mmCIF file of C-alpha atoms and ligand atoms in Angstrom:
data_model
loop_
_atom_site.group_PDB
_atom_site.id
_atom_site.type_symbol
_atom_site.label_atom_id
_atom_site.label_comp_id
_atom_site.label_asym_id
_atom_site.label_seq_id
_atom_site.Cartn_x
_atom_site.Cartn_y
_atom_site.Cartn_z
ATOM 1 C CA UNK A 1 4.071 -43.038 125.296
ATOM 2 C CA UNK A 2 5.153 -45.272 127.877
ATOM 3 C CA UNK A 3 1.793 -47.035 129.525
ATOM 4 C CA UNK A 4 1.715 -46.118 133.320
ATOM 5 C CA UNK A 5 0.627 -48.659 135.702
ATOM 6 C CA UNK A 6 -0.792 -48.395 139.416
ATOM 7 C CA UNK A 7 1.437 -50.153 142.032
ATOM 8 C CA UNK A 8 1.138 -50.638 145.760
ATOM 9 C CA UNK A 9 4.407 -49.246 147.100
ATOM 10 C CA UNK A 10 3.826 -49.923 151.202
ATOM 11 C CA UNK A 11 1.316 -51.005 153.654
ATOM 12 C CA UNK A 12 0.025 -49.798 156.952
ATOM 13 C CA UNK A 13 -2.128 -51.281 159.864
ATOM 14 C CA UNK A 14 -4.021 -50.607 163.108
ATOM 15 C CA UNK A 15 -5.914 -52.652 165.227
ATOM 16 C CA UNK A 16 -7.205 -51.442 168.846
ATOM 17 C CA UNK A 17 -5.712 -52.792 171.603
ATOM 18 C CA UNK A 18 -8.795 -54.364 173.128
ATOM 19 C CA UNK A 19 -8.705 -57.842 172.455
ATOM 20 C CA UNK A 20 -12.537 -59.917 172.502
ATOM 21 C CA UNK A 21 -12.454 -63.408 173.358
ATOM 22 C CA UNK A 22 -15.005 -66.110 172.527
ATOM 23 C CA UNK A 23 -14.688 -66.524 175.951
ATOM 24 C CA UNK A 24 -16.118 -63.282 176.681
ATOM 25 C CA UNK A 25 -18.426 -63.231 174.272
ATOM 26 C CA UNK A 26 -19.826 -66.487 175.554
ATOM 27 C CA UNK A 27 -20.440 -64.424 178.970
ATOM 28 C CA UNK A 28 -22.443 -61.954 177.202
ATOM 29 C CA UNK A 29 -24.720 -64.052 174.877
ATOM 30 C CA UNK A 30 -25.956 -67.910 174.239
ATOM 31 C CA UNK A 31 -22.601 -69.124 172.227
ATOM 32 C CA UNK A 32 -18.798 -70.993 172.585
ATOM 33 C CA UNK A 33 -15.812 -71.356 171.497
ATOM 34 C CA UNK A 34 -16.073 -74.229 169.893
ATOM 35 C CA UNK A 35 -19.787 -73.173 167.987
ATOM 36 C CA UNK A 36 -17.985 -70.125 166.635
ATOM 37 C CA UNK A 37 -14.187 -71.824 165.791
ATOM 38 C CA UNK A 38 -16.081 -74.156 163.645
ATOM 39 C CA UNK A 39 -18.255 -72.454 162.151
ATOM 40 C CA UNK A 40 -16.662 -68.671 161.576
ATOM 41 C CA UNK A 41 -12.679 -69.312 162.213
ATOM 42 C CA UNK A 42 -12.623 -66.186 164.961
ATOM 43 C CA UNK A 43 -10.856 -66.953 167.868
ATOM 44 C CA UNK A 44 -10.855 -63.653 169.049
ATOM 45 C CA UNK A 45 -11.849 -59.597 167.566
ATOM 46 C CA UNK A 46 -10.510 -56.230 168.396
ATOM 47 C CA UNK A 47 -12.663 -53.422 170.118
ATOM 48 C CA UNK A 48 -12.148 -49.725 169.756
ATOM 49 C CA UNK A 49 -13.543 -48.892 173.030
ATOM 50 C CA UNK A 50 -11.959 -45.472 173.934
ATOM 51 C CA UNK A 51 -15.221 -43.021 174.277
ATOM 52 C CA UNK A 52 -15.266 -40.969 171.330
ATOM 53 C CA UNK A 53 -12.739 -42.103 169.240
ATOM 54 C CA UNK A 54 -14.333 -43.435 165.468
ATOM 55 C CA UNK A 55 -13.270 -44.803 162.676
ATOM 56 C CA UNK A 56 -10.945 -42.044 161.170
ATOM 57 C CA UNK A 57 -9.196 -42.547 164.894
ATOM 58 C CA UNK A 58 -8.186 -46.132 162.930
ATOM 59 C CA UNK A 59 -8.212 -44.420 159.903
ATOM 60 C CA UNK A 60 -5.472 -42.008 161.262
ATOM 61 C CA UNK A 61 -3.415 -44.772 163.113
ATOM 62 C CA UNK A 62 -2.519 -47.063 159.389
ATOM 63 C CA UNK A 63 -2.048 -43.939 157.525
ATOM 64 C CA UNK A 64 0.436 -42.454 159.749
ATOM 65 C CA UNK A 65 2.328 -45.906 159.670
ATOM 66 C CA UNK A 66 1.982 -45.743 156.299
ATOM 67 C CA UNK A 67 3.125 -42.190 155.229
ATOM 68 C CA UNK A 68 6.190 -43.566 157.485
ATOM 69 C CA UNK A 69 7.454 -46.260 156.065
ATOM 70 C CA UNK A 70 7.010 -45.048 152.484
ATOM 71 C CA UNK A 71 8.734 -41.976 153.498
ATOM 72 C CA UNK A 72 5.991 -39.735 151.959
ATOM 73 C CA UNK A 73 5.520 -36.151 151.976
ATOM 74 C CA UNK A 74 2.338 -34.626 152.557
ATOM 75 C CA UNK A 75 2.625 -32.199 150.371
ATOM 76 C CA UNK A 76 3.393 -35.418 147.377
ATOM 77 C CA UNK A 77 -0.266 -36.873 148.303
ATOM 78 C CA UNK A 78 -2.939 -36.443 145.440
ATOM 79 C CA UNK A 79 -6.121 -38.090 147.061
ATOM 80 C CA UNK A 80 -6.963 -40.132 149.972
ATOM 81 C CA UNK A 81 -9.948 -42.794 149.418
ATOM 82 C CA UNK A 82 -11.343 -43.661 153.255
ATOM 83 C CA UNK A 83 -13.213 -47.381 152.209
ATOM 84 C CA UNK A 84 -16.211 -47.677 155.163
ATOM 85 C CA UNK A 85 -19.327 -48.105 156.065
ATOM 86 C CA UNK A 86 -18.737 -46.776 160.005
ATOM 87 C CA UNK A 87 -17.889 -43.308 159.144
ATOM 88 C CA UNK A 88 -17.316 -40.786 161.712
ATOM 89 C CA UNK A 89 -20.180 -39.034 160.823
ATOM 90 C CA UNK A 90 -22.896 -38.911 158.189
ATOM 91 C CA UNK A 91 -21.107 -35.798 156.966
ATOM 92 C CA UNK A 92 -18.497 -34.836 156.525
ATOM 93 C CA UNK A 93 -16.507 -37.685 155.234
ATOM 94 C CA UNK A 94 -14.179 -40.045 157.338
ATOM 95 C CA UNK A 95 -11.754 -39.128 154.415
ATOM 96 C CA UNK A 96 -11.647 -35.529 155.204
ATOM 97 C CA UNK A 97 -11.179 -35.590 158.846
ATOM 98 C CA UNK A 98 -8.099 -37.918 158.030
ATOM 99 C CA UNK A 99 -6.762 -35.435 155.568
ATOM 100 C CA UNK A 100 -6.733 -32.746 158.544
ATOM 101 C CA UNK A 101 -5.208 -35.392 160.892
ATOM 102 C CA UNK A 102 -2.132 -36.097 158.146
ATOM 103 C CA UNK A 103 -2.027 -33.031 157.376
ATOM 104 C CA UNK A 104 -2.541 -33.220 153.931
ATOM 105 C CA UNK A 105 -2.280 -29.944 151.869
ATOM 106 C CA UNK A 106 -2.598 -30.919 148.534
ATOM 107 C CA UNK A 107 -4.970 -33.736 148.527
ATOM 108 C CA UNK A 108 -8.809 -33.998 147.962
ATOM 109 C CA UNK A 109 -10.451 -36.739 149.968
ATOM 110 C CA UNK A 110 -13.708 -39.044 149.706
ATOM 111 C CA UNK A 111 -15.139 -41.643 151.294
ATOM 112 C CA UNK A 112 -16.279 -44.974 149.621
ATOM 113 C CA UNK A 113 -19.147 -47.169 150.442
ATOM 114 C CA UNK A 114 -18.709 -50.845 149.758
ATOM 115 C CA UNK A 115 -19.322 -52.638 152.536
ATOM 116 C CA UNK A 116 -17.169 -55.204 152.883
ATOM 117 C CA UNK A 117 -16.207 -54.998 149.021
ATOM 118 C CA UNK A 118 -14.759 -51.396 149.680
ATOM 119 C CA UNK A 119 -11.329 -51.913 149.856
ATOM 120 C CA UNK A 120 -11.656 -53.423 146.079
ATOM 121 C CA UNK A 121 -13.582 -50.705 144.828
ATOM 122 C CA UNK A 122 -10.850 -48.389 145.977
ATOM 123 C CA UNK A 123 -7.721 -50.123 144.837
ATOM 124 C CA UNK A 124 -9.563 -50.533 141.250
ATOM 125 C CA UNK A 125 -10.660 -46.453 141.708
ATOM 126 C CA UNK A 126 -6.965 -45.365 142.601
ATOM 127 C CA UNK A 127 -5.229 -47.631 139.926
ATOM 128 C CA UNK A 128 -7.367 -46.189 137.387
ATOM 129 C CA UNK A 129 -7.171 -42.647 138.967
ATOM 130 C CA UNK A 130 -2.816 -43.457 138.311
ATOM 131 C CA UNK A 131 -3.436 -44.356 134.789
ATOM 132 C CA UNK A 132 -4.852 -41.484 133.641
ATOM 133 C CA UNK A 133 -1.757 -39.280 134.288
ATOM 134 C CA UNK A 134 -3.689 -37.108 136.427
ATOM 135 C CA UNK A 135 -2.473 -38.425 139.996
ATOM 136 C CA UNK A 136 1.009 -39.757 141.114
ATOM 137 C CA UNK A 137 0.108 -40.904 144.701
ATOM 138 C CA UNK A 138 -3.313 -41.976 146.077
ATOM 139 C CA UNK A 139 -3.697 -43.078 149.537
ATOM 140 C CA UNK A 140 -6.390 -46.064 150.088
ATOM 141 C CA UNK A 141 -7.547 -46.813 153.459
ATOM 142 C CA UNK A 142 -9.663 -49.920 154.754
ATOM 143 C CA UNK A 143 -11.342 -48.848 157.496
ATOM 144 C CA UNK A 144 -14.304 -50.424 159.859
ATOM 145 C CA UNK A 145 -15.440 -49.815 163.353
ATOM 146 C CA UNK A 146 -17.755 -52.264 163.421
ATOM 147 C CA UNK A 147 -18.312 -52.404 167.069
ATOM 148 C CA UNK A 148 -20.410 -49.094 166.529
ATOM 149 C CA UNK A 149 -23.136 -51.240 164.773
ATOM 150 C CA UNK A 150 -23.093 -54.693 166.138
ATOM 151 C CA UNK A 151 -25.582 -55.972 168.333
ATOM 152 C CA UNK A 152 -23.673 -57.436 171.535
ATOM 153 C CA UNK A 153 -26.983 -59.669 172.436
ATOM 154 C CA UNK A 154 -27.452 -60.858 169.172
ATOM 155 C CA UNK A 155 -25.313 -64.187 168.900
ATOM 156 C CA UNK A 156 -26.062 -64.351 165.538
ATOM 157 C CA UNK A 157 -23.876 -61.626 164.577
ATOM 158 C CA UNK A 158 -22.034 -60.400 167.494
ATOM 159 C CA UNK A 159 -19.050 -63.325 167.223
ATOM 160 C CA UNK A 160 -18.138 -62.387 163.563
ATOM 161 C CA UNK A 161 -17.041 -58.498 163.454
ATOM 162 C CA UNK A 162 -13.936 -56.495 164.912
ATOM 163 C CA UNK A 163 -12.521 -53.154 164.467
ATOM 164 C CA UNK A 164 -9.451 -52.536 162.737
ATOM 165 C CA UNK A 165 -7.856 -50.251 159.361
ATOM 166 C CA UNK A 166 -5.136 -50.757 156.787
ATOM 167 C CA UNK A 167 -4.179 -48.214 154.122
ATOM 168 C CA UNK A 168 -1.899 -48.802 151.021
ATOM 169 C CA UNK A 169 0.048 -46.538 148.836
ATOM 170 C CA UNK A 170 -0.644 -46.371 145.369
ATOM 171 C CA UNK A 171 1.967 -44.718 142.915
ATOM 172 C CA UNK A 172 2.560 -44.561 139.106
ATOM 173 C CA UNK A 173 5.429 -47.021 137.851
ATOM 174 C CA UNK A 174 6.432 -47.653 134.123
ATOM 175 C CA UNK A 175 7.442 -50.923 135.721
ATOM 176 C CA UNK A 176 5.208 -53.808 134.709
ATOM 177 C CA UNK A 177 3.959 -54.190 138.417
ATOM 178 C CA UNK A 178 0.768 -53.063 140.181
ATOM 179 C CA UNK A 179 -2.849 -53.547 139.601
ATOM 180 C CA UNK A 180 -3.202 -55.484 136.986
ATOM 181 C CA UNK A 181 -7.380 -56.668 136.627
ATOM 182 C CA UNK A 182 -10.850 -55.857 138.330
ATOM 183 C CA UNK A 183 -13.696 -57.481 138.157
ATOM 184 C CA UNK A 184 -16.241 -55.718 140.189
ATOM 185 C CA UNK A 185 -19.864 -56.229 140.250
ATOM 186 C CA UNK A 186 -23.328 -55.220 142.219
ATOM 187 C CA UNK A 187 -26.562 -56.619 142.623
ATOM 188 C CA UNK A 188 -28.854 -54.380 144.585
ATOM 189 C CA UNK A 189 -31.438 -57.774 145.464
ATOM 190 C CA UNK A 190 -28.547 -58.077 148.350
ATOM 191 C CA UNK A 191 -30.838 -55.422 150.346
ATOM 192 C CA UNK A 192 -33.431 -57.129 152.684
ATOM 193 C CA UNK A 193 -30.403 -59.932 153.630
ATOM 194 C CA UNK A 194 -27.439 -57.494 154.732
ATOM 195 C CA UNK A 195 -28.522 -53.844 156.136
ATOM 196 C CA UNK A 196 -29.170 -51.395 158.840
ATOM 197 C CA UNK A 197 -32.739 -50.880 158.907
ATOM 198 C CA UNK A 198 -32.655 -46.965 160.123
ATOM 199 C CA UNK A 199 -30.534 -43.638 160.314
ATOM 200 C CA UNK A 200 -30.616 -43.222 156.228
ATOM 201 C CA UNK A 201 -32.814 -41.023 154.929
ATOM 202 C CA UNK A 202 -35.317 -43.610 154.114
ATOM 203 C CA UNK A 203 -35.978 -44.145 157.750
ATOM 204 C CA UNK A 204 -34.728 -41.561 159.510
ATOM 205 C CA UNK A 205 -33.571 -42.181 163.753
ATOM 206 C CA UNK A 206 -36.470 -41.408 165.900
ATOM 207 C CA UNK A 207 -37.193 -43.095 169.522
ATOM 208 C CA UNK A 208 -39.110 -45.935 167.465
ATOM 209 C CA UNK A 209 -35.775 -46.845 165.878
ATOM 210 C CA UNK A 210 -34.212 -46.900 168.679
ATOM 211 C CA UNK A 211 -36.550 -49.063 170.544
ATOM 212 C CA UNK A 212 -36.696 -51.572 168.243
ATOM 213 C CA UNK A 213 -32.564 -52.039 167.610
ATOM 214 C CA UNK A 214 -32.756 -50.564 164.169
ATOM 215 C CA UNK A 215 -29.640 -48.974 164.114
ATOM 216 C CA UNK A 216 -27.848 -52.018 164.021
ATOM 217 C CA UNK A 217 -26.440 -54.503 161.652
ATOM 218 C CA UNK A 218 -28.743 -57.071 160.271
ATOM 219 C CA UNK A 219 -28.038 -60.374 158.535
ATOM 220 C CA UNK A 220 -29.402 -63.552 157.109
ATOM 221 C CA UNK A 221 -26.238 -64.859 157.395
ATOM 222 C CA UNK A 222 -27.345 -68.472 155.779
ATOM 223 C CA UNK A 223 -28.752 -66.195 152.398
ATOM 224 C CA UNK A 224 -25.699 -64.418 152.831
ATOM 225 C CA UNK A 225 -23.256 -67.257 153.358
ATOM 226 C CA UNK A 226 -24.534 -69.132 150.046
ATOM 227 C CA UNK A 227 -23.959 -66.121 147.755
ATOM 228 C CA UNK A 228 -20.424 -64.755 149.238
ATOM 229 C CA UNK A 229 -19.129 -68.552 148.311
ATOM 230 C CA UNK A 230 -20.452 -68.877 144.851
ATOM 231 C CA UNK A 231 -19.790 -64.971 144.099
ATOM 232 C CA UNK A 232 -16.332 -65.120 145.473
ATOM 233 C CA UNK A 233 -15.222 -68.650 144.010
ATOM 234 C CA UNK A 234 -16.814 -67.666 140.495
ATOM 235 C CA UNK A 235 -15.082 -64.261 140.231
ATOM 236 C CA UNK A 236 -11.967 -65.495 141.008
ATOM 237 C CA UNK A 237 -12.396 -68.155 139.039
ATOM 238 C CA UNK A 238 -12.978 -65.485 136.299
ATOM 239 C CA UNK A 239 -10.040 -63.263 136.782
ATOM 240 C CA UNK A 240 -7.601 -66.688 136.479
ATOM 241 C CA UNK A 241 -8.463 -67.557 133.776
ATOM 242 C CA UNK A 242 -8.549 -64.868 131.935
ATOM 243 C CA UNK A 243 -4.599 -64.231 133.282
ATOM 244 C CA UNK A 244 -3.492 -67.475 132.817
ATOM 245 C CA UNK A 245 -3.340 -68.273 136.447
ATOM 246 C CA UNK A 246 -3.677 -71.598 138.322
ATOM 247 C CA UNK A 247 -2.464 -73.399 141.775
ATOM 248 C CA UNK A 248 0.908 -73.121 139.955
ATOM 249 C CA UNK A 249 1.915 -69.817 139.570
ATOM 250 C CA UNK A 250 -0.644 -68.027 141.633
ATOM 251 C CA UNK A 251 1.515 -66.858 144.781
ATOM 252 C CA UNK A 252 -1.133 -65.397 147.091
ATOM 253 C CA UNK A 253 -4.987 -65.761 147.172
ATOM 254 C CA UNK A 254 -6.491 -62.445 149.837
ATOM 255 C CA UNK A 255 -9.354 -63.571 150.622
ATOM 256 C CA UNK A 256 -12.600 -60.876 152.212
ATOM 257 C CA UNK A 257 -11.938 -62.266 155.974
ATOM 258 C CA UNK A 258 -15.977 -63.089 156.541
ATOM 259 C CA UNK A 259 -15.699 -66.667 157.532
ATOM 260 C CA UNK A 260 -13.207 -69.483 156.999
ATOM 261 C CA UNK A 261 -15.476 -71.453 155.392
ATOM 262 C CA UNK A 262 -15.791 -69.219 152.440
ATOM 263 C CA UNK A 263 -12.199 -68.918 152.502
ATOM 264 C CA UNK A 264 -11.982 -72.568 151.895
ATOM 265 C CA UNK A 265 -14.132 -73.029 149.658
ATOM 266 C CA UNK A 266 -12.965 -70.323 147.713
ATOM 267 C CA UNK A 267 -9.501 -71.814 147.450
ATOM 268 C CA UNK A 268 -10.385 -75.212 146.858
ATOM 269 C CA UNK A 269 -12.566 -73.929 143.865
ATOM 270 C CA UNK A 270 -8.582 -73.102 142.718
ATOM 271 C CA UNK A 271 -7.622 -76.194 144.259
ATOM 272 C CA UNK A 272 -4.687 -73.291 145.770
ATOM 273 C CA UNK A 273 -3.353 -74.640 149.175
ATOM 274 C CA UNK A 274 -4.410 -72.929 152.001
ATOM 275 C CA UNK A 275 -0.427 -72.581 152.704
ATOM 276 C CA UNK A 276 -0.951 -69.872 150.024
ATOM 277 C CA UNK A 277 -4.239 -67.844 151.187
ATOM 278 C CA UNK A 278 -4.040 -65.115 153.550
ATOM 279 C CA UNK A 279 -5.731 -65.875 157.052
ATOM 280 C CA UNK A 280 -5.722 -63.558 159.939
ATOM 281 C CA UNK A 281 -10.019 -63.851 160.677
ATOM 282 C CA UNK A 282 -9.032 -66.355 163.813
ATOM 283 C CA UNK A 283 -7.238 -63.014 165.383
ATOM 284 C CA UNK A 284 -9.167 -60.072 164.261
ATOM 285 C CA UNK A 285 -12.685 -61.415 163.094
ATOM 286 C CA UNK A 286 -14.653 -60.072 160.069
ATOM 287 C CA UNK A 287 -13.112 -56.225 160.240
ATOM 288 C CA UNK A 288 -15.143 -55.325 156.984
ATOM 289 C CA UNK A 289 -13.466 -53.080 154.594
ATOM 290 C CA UNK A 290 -10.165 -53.696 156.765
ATOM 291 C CA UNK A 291 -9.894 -56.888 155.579
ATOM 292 C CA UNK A 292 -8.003 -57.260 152.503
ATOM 293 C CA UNK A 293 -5.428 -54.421 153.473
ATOM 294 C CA UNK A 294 -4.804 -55.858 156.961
ATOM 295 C CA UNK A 295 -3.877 -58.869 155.325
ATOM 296 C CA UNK A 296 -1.124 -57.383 153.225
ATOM 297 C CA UNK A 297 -0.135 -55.643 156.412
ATOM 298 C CA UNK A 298 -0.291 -59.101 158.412
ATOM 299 C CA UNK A 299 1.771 -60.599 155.156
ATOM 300 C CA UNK A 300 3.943 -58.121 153.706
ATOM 301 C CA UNK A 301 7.006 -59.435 155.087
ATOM 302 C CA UNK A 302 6.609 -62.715 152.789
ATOM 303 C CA UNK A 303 5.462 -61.007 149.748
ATOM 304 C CA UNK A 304 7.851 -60.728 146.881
ATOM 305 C CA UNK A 305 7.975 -58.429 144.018
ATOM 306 C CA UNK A 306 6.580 -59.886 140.952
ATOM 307 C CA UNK A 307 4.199 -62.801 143.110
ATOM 308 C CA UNK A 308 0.947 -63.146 141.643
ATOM 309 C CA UNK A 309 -1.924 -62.030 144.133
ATOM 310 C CA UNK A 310 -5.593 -62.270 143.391
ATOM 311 C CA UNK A 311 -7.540 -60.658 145.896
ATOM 312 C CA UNK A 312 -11.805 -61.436 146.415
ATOM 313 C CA UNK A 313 -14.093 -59.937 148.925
ATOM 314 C CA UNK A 314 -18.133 -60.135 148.807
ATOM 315 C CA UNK A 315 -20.730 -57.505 150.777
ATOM 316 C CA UNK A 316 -23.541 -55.617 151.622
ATOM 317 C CA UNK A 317 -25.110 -54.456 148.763
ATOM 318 C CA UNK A 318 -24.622 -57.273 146.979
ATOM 319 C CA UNK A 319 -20.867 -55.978 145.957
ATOM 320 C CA UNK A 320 -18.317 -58.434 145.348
ATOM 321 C CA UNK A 321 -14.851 -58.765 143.305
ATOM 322 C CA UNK A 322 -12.039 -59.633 142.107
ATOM 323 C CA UNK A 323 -8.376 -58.196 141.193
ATOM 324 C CA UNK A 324 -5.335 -59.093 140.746
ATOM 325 C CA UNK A 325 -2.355 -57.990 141.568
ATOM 326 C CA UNK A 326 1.830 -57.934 140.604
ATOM 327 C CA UNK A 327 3.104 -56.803 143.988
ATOM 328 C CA UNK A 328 5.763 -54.085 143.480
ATOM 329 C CA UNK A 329 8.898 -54.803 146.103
ATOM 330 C CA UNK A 330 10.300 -57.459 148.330
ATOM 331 C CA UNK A 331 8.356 -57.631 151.605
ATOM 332 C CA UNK A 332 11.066 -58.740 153.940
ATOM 333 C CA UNK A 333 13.089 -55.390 152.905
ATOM 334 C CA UNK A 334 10.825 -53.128 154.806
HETATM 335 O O1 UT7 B 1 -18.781 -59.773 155.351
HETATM 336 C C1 UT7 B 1 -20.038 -59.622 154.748
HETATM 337 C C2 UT7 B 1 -20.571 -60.877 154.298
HETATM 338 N N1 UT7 B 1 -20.955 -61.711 155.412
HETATM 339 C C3 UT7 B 1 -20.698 -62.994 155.377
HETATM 340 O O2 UT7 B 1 -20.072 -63.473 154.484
HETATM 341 C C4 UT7 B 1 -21.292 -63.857 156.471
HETATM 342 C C5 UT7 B 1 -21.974 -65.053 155.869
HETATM 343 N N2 UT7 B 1 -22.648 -65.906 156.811
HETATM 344 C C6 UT7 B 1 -22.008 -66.672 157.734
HETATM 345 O O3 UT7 B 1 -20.815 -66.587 157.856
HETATM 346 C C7 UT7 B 1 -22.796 -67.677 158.527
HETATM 347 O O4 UT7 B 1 -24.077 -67.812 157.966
HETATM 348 C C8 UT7 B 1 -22.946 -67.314 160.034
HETATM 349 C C9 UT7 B 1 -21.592 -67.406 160.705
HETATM 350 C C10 UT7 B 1 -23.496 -65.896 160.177
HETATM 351 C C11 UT7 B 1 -23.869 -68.305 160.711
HETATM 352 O O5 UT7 B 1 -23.423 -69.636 160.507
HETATM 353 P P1 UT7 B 1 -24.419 -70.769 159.978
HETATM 354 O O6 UT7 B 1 -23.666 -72.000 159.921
HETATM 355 O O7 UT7 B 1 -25.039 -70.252 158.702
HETATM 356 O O8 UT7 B 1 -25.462 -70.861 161.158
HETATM 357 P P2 UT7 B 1 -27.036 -70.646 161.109
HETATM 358 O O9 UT7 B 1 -27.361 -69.202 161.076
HETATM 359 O O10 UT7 B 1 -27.621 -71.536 160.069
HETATM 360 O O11 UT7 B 1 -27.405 -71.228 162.531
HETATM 361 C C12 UT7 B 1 -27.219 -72.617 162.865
HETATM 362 C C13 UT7 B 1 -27.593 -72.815 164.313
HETATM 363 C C14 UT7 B 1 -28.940 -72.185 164.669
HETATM 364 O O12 UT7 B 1 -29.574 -73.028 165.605
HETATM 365 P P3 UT7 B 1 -30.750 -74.033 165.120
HETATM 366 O O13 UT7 B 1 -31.791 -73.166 164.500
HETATM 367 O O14 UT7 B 1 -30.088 -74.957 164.136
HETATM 368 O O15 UT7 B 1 -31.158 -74.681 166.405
HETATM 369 C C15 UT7 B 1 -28.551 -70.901 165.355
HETATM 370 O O16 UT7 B 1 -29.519 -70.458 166.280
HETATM 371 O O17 UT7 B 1 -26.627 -72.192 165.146
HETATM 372 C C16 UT7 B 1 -27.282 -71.312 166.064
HETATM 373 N N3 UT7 B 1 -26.393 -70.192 166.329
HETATM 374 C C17 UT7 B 1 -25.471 -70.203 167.305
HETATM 375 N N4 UT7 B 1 -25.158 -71.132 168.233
HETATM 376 C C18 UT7 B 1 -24.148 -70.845 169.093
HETATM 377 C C19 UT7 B 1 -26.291 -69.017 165.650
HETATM 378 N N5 UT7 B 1 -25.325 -68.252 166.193
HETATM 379 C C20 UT7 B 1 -24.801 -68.970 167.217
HETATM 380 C C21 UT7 B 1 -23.764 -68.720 168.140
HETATM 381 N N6 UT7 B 1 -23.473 -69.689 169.056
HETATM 382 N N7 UT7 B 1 -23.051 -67.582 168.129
#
């Protein structure tokens, strides 16, 4: 029997129009341009600030864009993955309101929780979804409204997020493309560094909660900041080797858009020129499990098929990662 791989056959992106400027910001809370340009890389972050519009709103926007330029039938989708840790709701999933809104018939639909490593998780849970035979077409969506949870007096954390989705197609090919590798790992010790303290189940939302700002993001971003760099660099590190890859004939490193300093570092740890890493955090800030796919969507046009792509991220949880990729067509034919 012919072995089936997972392939990425077309990209799709949203990001609000509501465009956040350090400039703003520095209105709002203690901070600058120039504090946050050298020390995150975000020059500026997109807001979804329509009243009652959520993530599956961004969710809805990629897909659609997606479904187009793939030229998909509904009725040909298997399952939709919905990476995200701003869901619409608590229940039911982000996943299945976007299934309604695509009008999906044939599908079943979940979300993922990976924090910022979710987009990963789901590429490595579609491609192995492909490879068992049992689905032809999978639907994986990066999606993050982090606006909902950020704490706009807290200059700590407020300069770093944005809103924004991607979503990918993933299809079977006999072709020796697609999703080659994972490396995924978690280390639960990530808890008391990278959280929101109430609204689970442990501690439900009451009007103490809400007094004391517990339904928003929290961060030691210094704890944080030392394990996403050795995490990322190690794991990616990892995957080369074991694939033979190096500065040479690696074509593409997508790097978790958290701060440019970790992107750095993690390409110098490859000694990979930065001419070959995907950057868009100066535009759209850290847009959590949007990331990785709004990269491809900010790059597709200068992908090629058969270029070598590893792709890294590192969350919440801990959860971090590595995969790597044989893209499947010629970008600049889209
Ligand atoms: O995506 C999920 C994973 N998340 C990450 O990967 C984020 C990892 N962490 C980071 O990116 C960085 O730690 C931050 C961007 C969050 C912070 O940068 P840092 O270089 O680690 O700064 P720091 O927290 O050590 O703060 C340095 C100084 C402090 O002042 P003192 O104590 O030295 O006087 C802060 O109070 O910078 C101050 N500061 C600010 N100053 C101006 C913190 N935030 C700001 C600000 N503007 N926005």
């Amino acid at each position: 029997m012919e072995k089936i791989n997972a392939v990425i056959t077309g990209v799709g992106g949203y990001i609000p129009d509501y465009v956040l400027t350090n400039e703003e910001l520095s209105r709002m809370v203690d901070t600058n341009d120039e504090w946050i340009m050298t020390r995150i890389g975000v020059k500026e972050r997109r807001i979804l600030n329509e009243e009652g519009l959520g993530t599956s709103y961004l969710a809805r926007k990629a897909a659609k864009q997606l479904m187009q330029k793939t030229d998909s039938d509904p009725e040909s989708i298997d399952c939709v993955i919905v990476a995200t840790t701003t869901p619409d709701y608590h229940f039911p999933s982000t996943a299945s309101i976007l299934c309604d809104k695509l009008g999906l018939k044939n599908a079943y639909a979940f979300d993922l929780q990976a924090a910022c490593s979710g987009f990963l998780y789901a590429m490595e849970t579609a491609a192995s979804m492909i490879q068992s035979g049992r689905h032809k077409k999978v639907i994986i969506v990066g999606a993050d409204k982090m606006s909902s949870m950020v704490n706009y007096s807290d200059r700590a954390t407020c300069p770093i997020f944005g809103d924004g989705a991607a979503a990918c197609m993933v299809e079977a090919t006999t072709e020796d493309y697609g999703i080659i590798d994972s490396i995924l790992r978690t280390d639960g010790k990530g808890l008391p560094f990278l959280h929101m303290k109430a609204g689970g189940s442990v501690c439900p939302p009451s009007y103490f909660t809400i007094d004391n700002k517990m339904h928003y993001l929290y961060q030691e971003g210094r704890t944080v900041f030392k394990y996403a760099v050795s995490s990322m660099s190690d794991v990616t590190e990892q995957m080369a080797k074991k694939h033979g890859l190096n500065k040479d004939n690696i074509d593409w490193i997508v790097p978790h858009q958290a701060n440019l300093r970790i992107i750095d570092a993690v390409a110098s740890r490859l000694e990979v020129p930065l001419s070959k890493v995907m950057v868009n955090i100066q535009r759209y800030g850290n847009t959590s499990a949007g990331t990785l796919p709004l990269c491809l969507w900010d790059y597709e046009k200068q992908l090629k098929k058969g270029d070598n792509l590893i792709f890294t991220a590192f969350g919440a949880g801990f959860t971090w990662g590595a995969s790597y990729v044989k893209w499947g067509y010629d970008g600049d034919k889209i």
